[in-house]
GROMACS .gro file of N, CA and C in nm:
model
  366
    1MET      N    1   2.160  -0.437  -0.614
    1MET     CA    2   2.074  -0.359  -0.702
    1MET      C    3   2.096  -0.211  -0.676
    2SER      N    4   2.069  -0.132  -0.776
    2SER     CA    5   2.089   0.013  -0.763
    2SER      C    6   1.971   0.076  -0.690
    3LEU      N    7   1.994   0.195  -0.638
    3LEU     CA    8   1.889   0.270  -0.570
    3LEU      C    9   1.774   0.299  -0.666
    4SER      N   10   1.806   0.329  -0.791
    4SER     CA   11   1.701   0.358  -0.890
    4SER      C   12   1.610   0.238  -0.912
    5LEU      N   13   1.669   0.119  -0.918
    5LEU     CA   14   1.587  -0.001  -0.937
    5LEU      C   15   1.498  -0.025  -0.815
    6TYR      N   16   1.551  -0.002  -0.696
    6TYR     CA   17   1.468  -0.015  -0.576
    6TYR      C   18   1.351   0.083  -0.579
    7LYS      N   19   1.375   0.204  -0.628
    7LYS     CA   20   1.268   0.304  -0.638
    7LYS      C   21   1.160   0.259  -0.736
    8VAL      N   22   1.203   0.207  -0.850
    8VAL     CA   23   1.106   0.158  -0.950
    8VAL      C   24   1.024   0.043  -0.892
    9LEU      N   25   1.090  -0.050  -0.825
    9LEU     CA   26   1.018  -0.161  -0.762
    9LEU      C   27   0.922  -0.112  -0.655
   10HIS      N   28   0.963  -0.013  -0.579
   10HIS     CA   29   0.879   0.043  -0.473
   10HIS      C   30   0.751   0.103  -0.534
   11ILE      N   31   0.767   0.177  -0.641
   11ILE     CA   32   0.652   0.238  -0.708
   11ILE      C   33   0.563   0.130  -0.770
   12LEU      N   34   0.624   0.028  -0.829
   12LEU     CA   35   0.546  -0.084  -0.884
   12LEU      C   36   0.464  -0.151  -0.773
   13GLY      N   37   0.525  -0.175  -0.659
   13GLY     CA   38   0.454  -0.235  -0.548
   13GLY      C   39   0.337  -0.150  -0.502
   14MET      N   40   0.357  -0.019  -0.497
   14MET     CA   41   0.248   0.071  -0.459
   14MET      C   42   0.133   0.064  -0.559
   15MET      N   43   0.167   0.060  -0.686
   15MET     CA   44   0.062   0.054  -0.789
   15MET      C   45  -0.016  -0.077  -0.779
   16LEU      N   46   0.053  -0.187  -0.756
   16LEU     CA   47  -0.015  -0.316  -0.742
   16LEU      C   48  -0.108  -0.315  -0.621
   17ALA      N   49  -0.058  -0.266  -0.508
   17ALA     CA   50  -0.139  -0.261  -0.386
   17ALA      C   51  -0.261  -0.171  -0.405
   18MET      N   52  -0.241  -0.056  -0.469
   18MET     CA   53  -0.353   0.036  -0.493
   18MET      C   54  -0.454  -0.025  -0.589
   19ALA      N   55  -0.407  -0.099  -0.689
   19ALA     CA   56  -0.500  -0.163  -0.783
   19ALA      C   57  -0.585  -0.267  -0.711
   20GLY      N   58  -0.524  -0.347  -0.627
   20GLY     CA   59  -0.599  -0.449  -0.554
   20GLY      C   60  -0.700  -0.388  -0.459
   21LEU      N   61  -0.658  -0.291  -0.381
   21LEU     CA   62  -0.749  -0.227  -0.286
   21LEU      C   63  -0.857  -0.147  -0.358
   22GLY      N   64  -0.819  -0.076  -0.462
   22GLY     CA   65  -0.916   0.001  -0.538
   22GLY      C   66  -1.021  -0.087  -0.604
   23GLY      N   67  -0.977  -0.200  -0.658
   23GLY     CA   68  -1.072  -0.294  -0.719
   23GLY      C   69  -1.169  -0.351  -0.618
   24ALA      N   70  -1.120  -0.386  -0.501
   24ALA     CA   71  -1.208  -0.440  -0.396
   24ALA      C   72  -1.306  -0.334  -0.348
   25ALA      N   73  -1.257  -0.211  -0.331
   25ALA     CA   74  -1.345  -0.103  -0.286
   25ALA      C   75  -1.449  -0.068  -0.392
   26LEU      N   76  -1.410  -0.066  -0.518
   26LEU     CA   77  -1.504  -0.035  -0.625
   26LEU      C   78  -1.612  -0.142  -0.637
   27HIS      N   79  -1.572  -0.268  -0.623
   27HIS     CA   80  -1.669  -0.377  -0.627
   27HIS      C   81  -1.772  -0.360  -0.515
   28ALA      N   82  -1.725  -0.331  -0.394
   28ALA     CA   83  -1.816  -0.314  -0.281
   28ALA      C   84  -1.902  -0.188  -0.298
   29ALA      N   85  -1.844  -0.081  -0.351
   29ALA     CA   86  -1.919   0.043  -0.371
   29ALA      C   87  -2.031   0.024  -0.472
   30ASN      N   88  -2.014  -0.068  -0.565
   30ASN     CA   89  -2.117  -0.096  -0.666
   30ASN      C   90  -2.217  -0.201  -0.618
   31GLY      N   91  -2.213  -0.234  -0.490
   31GLY     CA   92  -2.310  -0.327  -0.434
   31GLY      C   93  -2.266  -0.471  -0.433
   32GLY      N   94  -2.145  -0.499  -0.474
   32GLY     CA   95  -2.095  -0.636  -0.474
   32GLY      C   96  -2.062  -0.685  -0.334
   33THR      N   97  -2.061  -0.815  -0.320
   33THR     CA   98  -2.026  -0.875  -0.192
   33THR      C   99  -1.903  -0.964  -0.210
   34LYS      N  100  -1.852  -1.009  -0.097
   34LYS     CA  101  -1.736  -1.098  -0.102
   34LYS      C  102  -1.771  -1.228  -0.176
   35ALA      N  103  -1.892  -1.275  -0.156
   35ALA     CA  104  -1.934  -1.402  -0.216
   35ALA      C  105  -1.948  -1.393  -0.368
   36ASN      N  106  -1.989  -1.277  -0.420
   36ASN     CA  107  -2.011  -1.269  -0.565
   36ASN      C  108  -1.900  -1.194  -0.639
   37ASN      N  109  -1.783  -1.186  -0.579
   37ASN     CA  110  -1.670  -1.120  -0.644
   37ASN      C  111  -1.582  -1.226  -0.710
   38PRO      N  112  -1.592  -1.241  -0.843
   38PRO     CA  113  -1.513  -1.344  -0.910
   38PRO      C  114  -1.363  -1.314  -0.911
   39ASN      N  115  -1.327  -1.190  -0.885
   39ASN     CA  116  -1.186  -1.151  -0.887
   39ASN      C  117  -1.128  -1.130  -0.748
   40ARG      N  118  -1.194  -1.183  -0.648
   40ARG     CA  119  -1.150  -1.162  -0.510
   40ARG      C  120  -1.006  -1.211  -0.488
   41GLY      N  121  -0.975  -1.328  -0.539
   41GLY     CA  122  -0.840  -1.381  -0.524
   41GLY      C  123  -0.736  -1.297  -0.596
   42LEU      N  124  -0.769  -1.252  -0.715
   42LEU     CA  125  -0.677  -1.167  -0.791
   42LEU      C  126  -0.652  -1.035  -0.718
   43LEU      N  127  -0.758  -0.973  -0.667
   43LEU     CA  128  -0.743  -0.846  -0.597
   43LEU      C  129  -0.660  -0.862  -0.470
   44GLY      N  130  -0.685  -0.969  -0.397
   44GLY     CA  131  -0.606  -0.996  -0.277
   44GLY      C  132  -0.460  -1.023  -0.310
   45ALA      N  133  -0.437  -1.095  -0.419
   45ALA     CA  134  -0.299  -1.124  -0.460
   45ALA      C  135  -0.228  -0.996  -0.504
   46LEU      N  136  -0.297  -0.910  -0.578
   46LEU     CA  137  -0.237  -0.783  -0.620
   46LEU      C  138  -0.194  -0.701  -0.498
   47GLN      N  139  -0.284  -0.694  -0.401
   47GLN     CA  140  -0.253  -0.617  -0.281
   47GLN      C  141  -0.140  -0.680  -0.202
   48GLY      N  142  -0.145  -0.810  -0.182
   48GLY     CA  143  -0.044  -0.879  -0.103
   48GLY      C  144   0.094  -0.876  -0.166
   49VAL      N  145   0.101  -0.908  -0.294
   49VAL     CA  146   0.229  -0.905  -0.365
   49VAL      C  147   0.283  -0.762  -0.371
   50GLY      N  148   0.193  -0.667  -0.395
   50GLY     CA  149   0.235  -0.527  -0.399
   50GLY      C  150   0.296  -0.482  -0.267
   51LEU      N  151   0.231  -0.517  -0.156
   51LEU     CA  152   0.284  -0.478  -0.025
   51LEU      C  153   0.416  -0.547   0.006
   52LEU      N  154   0.430  -0.671  -0.038
   52LEU     CA  155   0.557  -0.742  -0.018
   52LEU      C  156   0.670  -0.674  -0.095
   53ILE      N  157   0.641  -0.634  -0.219
   53ILE     CA  158   0.741  -0.563  -0.300
   53ILE      C  159   0.776  -0.429  -0.236
   54VAL      N  160   0.675  -0.358  -0.184
   54VAL     CA  161   0.699  -0.231  -0.116
   54VAL      C  162   0.791  -0.252   0.004
   55LEU      N  163   0.764  -0.354   0.082
   55LEU     CA  164   0.844  -0.381   0.202
   55LEU      C  165   0.989  -0.414   0.167
   56ILE      N  166   1.007  -0.507   0.075
   56ILE     CA  167   1.143  -0.550   0.039
   56ILE      C  168   1.221  -0.436  -0.027
   57SER      N  169   1.158  -0.367  -0.122
   57SER     CA  170   1.230  -0.259  -0.190
   57SER      C  171   1.254  -0.141  -0.096
   58GLY      N  172   1.163  -0.118  -0.003
   58GLY     CA  173   1.183  -0.009   0.093
   58GLY      C  174   1.305  -0.033   0.181
   59PHE      N  175   1.318  -0.156   0.233
   59PHE     CA  176   1.435  -0.185   0.314
   59PHE      C  177   1.562  -0.191   0.229
   60GLY      N  178   1.548  -0.230   0.103
   60GLY     CA  179   1.663  -0.225   0.012
   60GLY      C  180   1.711  -0.082  -0.009
   61MET      N  181   1.615   0.011  -0.024
   61MET     CA  182   1.653   0.151  -0.039
   61MET      C  183   1.720   0.204   0.087
   62LEU      N  184   1.668   0.166   0.204
   62LEU     CA  185   1.732   0.209   0.329
   62LEU      C  186   1.877   0.163   0.334
   63ALA      N  187   1.900   0.038   0.294
   63ALA     CA  188   2.037  -0.015   0.294
   63ALA      C  189   2.125   0.062   0.196
   64ARG      N  190   2.072   0.091   0.077
   64ARG     CA  191   2.149   0.165  -0.024
   64ARG      C  192   2.180   0.307   0.023
   65LEU      N  193   2.089   0.364   0.103
   65LEU     CA  194   2.111   0.499   0.154
   65LEU      C  195   2.202   0.500   0.277
   66GLY      N  196   2.240   0.381   0.322
   66GLY     CA  197   2.329   0.372   0.437
   66GLY      C  198   2.258   0.386   0.570
   67ILE      N  199   2.127   0.371   0.569
   67ILE     CA  200   2.049   0.381   0.692
   67ILE      C  201   2.035   0.240   0.749
   68MET      N  202   2.120   0.211   0.844
   68MET     CA  203   2.120   0.078   0.907
   68MET      C  204   2.124   0.098   1.058
   69GLY      N  205   2.092  -0.006   1.128
   69GLY     CA  206   2.090   0.006   1.274
   69GLY      C  207   1.956   0.059   1.319
   70GLN      N  208   1.958   0.178   1.380
   70GLN     CA  209   1.834   0.236   1.428
   70GLN      C  210   1.754   0.295   1.311
   71ILE      N  211   1.631   0.251   1.299
   71ILE     CA  212   1.545   0.297   1.189
   71ILE      C  213   1.486   0.433   1.226
   72PRO      N  214   1.494   0.533   1.135
   72PRO     CA  215   1.440   0.666   1.166
   72PRO      C  216   1.288   0.664   1.186
   73LEU      N  217   1.239   0.765   1.256
   73LEU     CA  218   1.097   0.773   1.288
   73LEU      C  219   1.010   0.785   1.162
   74TRP      N  220   1.058   0.856   1.060
   74TRP     CA  221   0.978   0.870   0.938
   74TRP      C  222   0.956   0.734   0.872
   75THR      N  223   1.053   0.644   0.887
   75THR     CA  224   1.039   0.509   0.831
   75THR      C  225   0.931   0.432   0.906
   76TRP      N  226   0.929   0.445   1.039
   76TRP     CA  227   0.824   0.378   1.118
   76TRP      C  228   0.686   0.432   1.080
   77ALA      N  229   0.677   0.563   1.053
   77ALA     CA  230   0.549   0.621   1.011
   77ALA      C  231   0.506   0.563   0.877
   78LYS      N  232   0.601   0.546   0.785
   78LYS     CA  233   0.568   0.484   0.655
   78LYS      C  234   0.522   0.340   0.674
   79ILE      N  235   0.589   0.267   0.761
   79ILE     CA  236   0.550   0.128   0.787
   79ILE      C  237   0.408   0.124   0.843
   80ALA      N  238   0.376   0.218   0.934
   80ALA     CA  239   0.240   0.223   0.990
   80ALA      C  240   0.137   0.249   0.881
   81ILE      N  241   0.168   0.338   0.788
   81ILE     CA  242   0.076   0.365   0.677
   81ILE      C  243   0.055   0.239   0.594
   82TRP      N  244   0.162   0.166   0.566
   82TRP     CA  245   0.148   0.047   0.483
   82TRP      C  246   0.083  -0.068   0.558
   83VAL      N  247   0.091  -0.069   0.690
   83VAL     CA  248   0.014  -0.167   0.768
   83VAL      C  249  -0.135  -0.135   0.754
   84LEU      N  250  -0.170  -0.006   0.753
   84LEU     CA  251  -0.309   0.033   0.729
   84LEU      C  252  -0.354  -0.014   0.590
   85PHE      N  253  -0.267  -0.001   0.492
   85PHE     CA  254  -0.298  -0.051   0.358
   85PHE      C  255  -0.325  -0.201   0.362
   86GLY      N  256  -0.244  -0.273   0.437
   86GLY     CA  257  -0.262  -0.418   0.447
   86GLY      C  258  -0.394  -0.455   0.511
   87ALA      N  259  -0.435  -0.381   0.612
   87ALA     CA  260  -0.560  -0.410   0.682
   87ALA      C  261  -0.682  -0.361   0.604
   88ALA      N  262  -0.662  -0.266   0.515
   88ALA     CA  263  -0.774  -0.204   0.445
   88ALA      C  264  -0.848  -0.298   0.351
   89ILE      N  265  -0.790  -0.409   0.315
   89ILE     CA  266  -0.855  -0.501   0.221
   89ILE      C  267  -0.984  -0.561   0.278
   90VAL      N  268  -0.995  -0.568   0.410
   90VAL     CA  269  -1.116  -0.626   0.470
   90VAL      C  270  -1.228  -0.524   0.482
   91LEU      N  271  -1.196  -0.396   0.478
   91LEU     CA  272  -1.296  -0.292   0.501
   91LEU      C  273  -1.410  -0.290   0.399
   92PRO      N  274  -1.385  -0.297   0.269
   92PRO     CA  275  -1.497  -0.291   0.175
   92PRO      C  276  -1.600  -0.402   0.193
   93ASN      N  277  -1.555  -0.521   0.229
   93ASN     CA  278  -1.649  -0.632   0.246
   93ASN      C  279  -1.722  -0.627   0.379
   94ARG      N  280  -1.654  -0.583   0.483
   94ARG     CA  281  -1.716  -0.580   0.616
   94ARG      C  282  -1.800  -0.455   0.639
   95ALA      N  283  -1.764  -0.346   0.576
   95ALA     CA  284  -1.837  -0.220   0.592
   95ALA      C  285  -1.846  -0.151   0.457
   96PRO      N  286  -1.937  -0.199   0.369
   96PRO     CA  287  -1.944  -0.144   0.232
   96PRO      C  288  -1.971   0.006   0.226
   97GLN      N  289  -2.029   0.062   0.332
   97GLN     CA  290  -2.057   0.206   0.332
   97GLN      C  291  -1.928   0.288   0.332
   98TYR      N  292  -1.816   0.226   0.367
   98TYR     CA  293  -1.688   0.297   0.367
   98TYR      C  294  -1.607   0.273   0.239
   99ALA      N  295  -1.664   0.200   0.144
   99ALA     CA  296  -1.590   0.168   0.021
   99ALA      C  297  -1.559   0.294  -0.060
  100LYS      N  298  -1.657   0.381  -0.078
  100LYS     CA  299  -1.632   0.504  -0.156
  100LYS      C  300  -1.533   0.597  -0.086
  101PRO      N  301  -1.549   0.622   0.045
  101PRO     CA  302  -1.447   0.705   0.111
  101PRO      C  303  -1.307   0.643   0.104
  102LEU      N  304  -1.301   0.510   0.104
  102LEU     CA  305  -1.172   0.442   0.095
  102LEU      C  306  -1.102   0.473  -0.037
  103LEU      N  307  -1.181   0.490  -0.144
  103LEU     CA  308  -1.123   0.523  -0.274
  103LEU      C  309  -1.056   0.661  -0.271
  104TRP      N  310  -1.100   0.749  -0.183
  104TRP     CA  311  -1.036   0.879  -0.167
  104TRP      C  312  -0.923   0.874  -0.065
  105LEU      N  313  -0.940   0.794   0.038
  105LEU     CA  314  -0.842   0.788   0.146
  105LEU      C  315  -0.712   0.720   0.103
  106LEU      N  316  -0.721   0.616   0.023
  106LEU     CA  317  -0.601   0.541  -0.017
  106LEU      C  318  -0.497   0.628  -0.088
  107PRO      N  319  -0.536   0.708  -0.188
  107PRO     CA  320  -0.435   0.795  -0.251
  107PRO      C  321  -0.378   0.899  -0.154
  108LEU      N  322  -0.460   0.945  -0.060
  108LEU     CA  323  -0.409   1.041   0.038
  108LEU      C  324  -0.306   0.976   0.130
  109LEU      N  325  -0.331   0.852   0.170
  109LEU     CA  326  -0.233   0.780   0.251
  109LEU      C  327  -0.104   0.757   0.172
  110ALA      N  328  -0.118   0.722   0.045
  110ALA     CA  329   0.001   0.703  -0.039
  110ALA      C  330   0.079   0.834  -0.053
  111ALA      N  331   0.007   0.946  -0.067
  111ALA     CA  332   0.073   1.076  -0.076
  111ALA      C  333   0.145   1.110   0.054
  112ALA      N  334   0.084   1.077   0.167
  112ALA     CA  335   0.149   1.100   0.296
  112ALA      C  336   0.276   1.017   0.308
  113SER      N  337   0.269   0.895   0.260
  113SER     CA  338   0.387   0.808   0.261
  113SER      C  339   0.497   0.864   0.172
  114ALA      N  340   0.460   0.914   0.055
  114ALA     CA  341   0.558   0.974  -0.035
  114ALA      C  342   0.619   1.099   0.027
  115TYR      N  343   0.537   1.180   0.092
  115TYR     CA  344   0.587   1.300   0.160
  115TYR      C  345   0.693   1.263   0.263
  116LEU      N  346   0.663   1.160   0.343
  116LEU     CA  347   0.759   1.116   0.446
  116LEU      C  348   0.891   1.072   0.383
  117ALA      N  349   0.883   1.002   0.271
  117ALA     CA  350   1.005   0.953   0.206
  117ALA      C  351   1.085   1.066   0.143
  118LEU      N  352   1.018   1.163   0.085
  118LEU     CA  353   1.088   1.272   0.016
  118LEU      C  354   1.148   1.374   0.112
  119TYR      N  355   1.072   1.410   0.216
  119TYR     CA  356   1.115   1.519   0.304
  119TYR      C  357   1.173   1.473   0.437
  120LYS      N  358   1.149   1.348   0.474
  120LYS     CA  359   1.204   1.291   0.599
  120LYS      C  360   1.192   1.391   0.714
  121PRO      N  361   1.068   1.430   0.750
  121PRO     CA  362   1.049   1.539   0.846
  121PRO      C  363   1.092   1.508   0.989
  122PHE      N  364   1.104   1.382   1.022
  122PHE     CA  365   1.148   1.347   1.158
  122PHE      C  366   1.220   1.215   1.158
   0.00000   0.00000   0.00000
């Protein structure tokens, strides 16, 4: 696959993950619980499939860029950010008071991840 296709898939994965997490956070922010969320499975699937696409397309881009062997530090930082995204799905249900701040934090984390990919600071 071409580098451009990997980039499109990477962005698609990010959008899916953000939709799933945002939906879960919005439901909790509006007073919803895990038990009364009829779309809980859909939101979890959006987040999970999105993160899987991000992971696969990200490593595909690394291969296309010729980055093999030792993974650069900026890549590990991106992986850490996306691990936080993966863990964030439990936060709205376990601590609903953090649901609204999560709606602001998620785009900032995504922006930090994009910064790392574009500028490769380390």
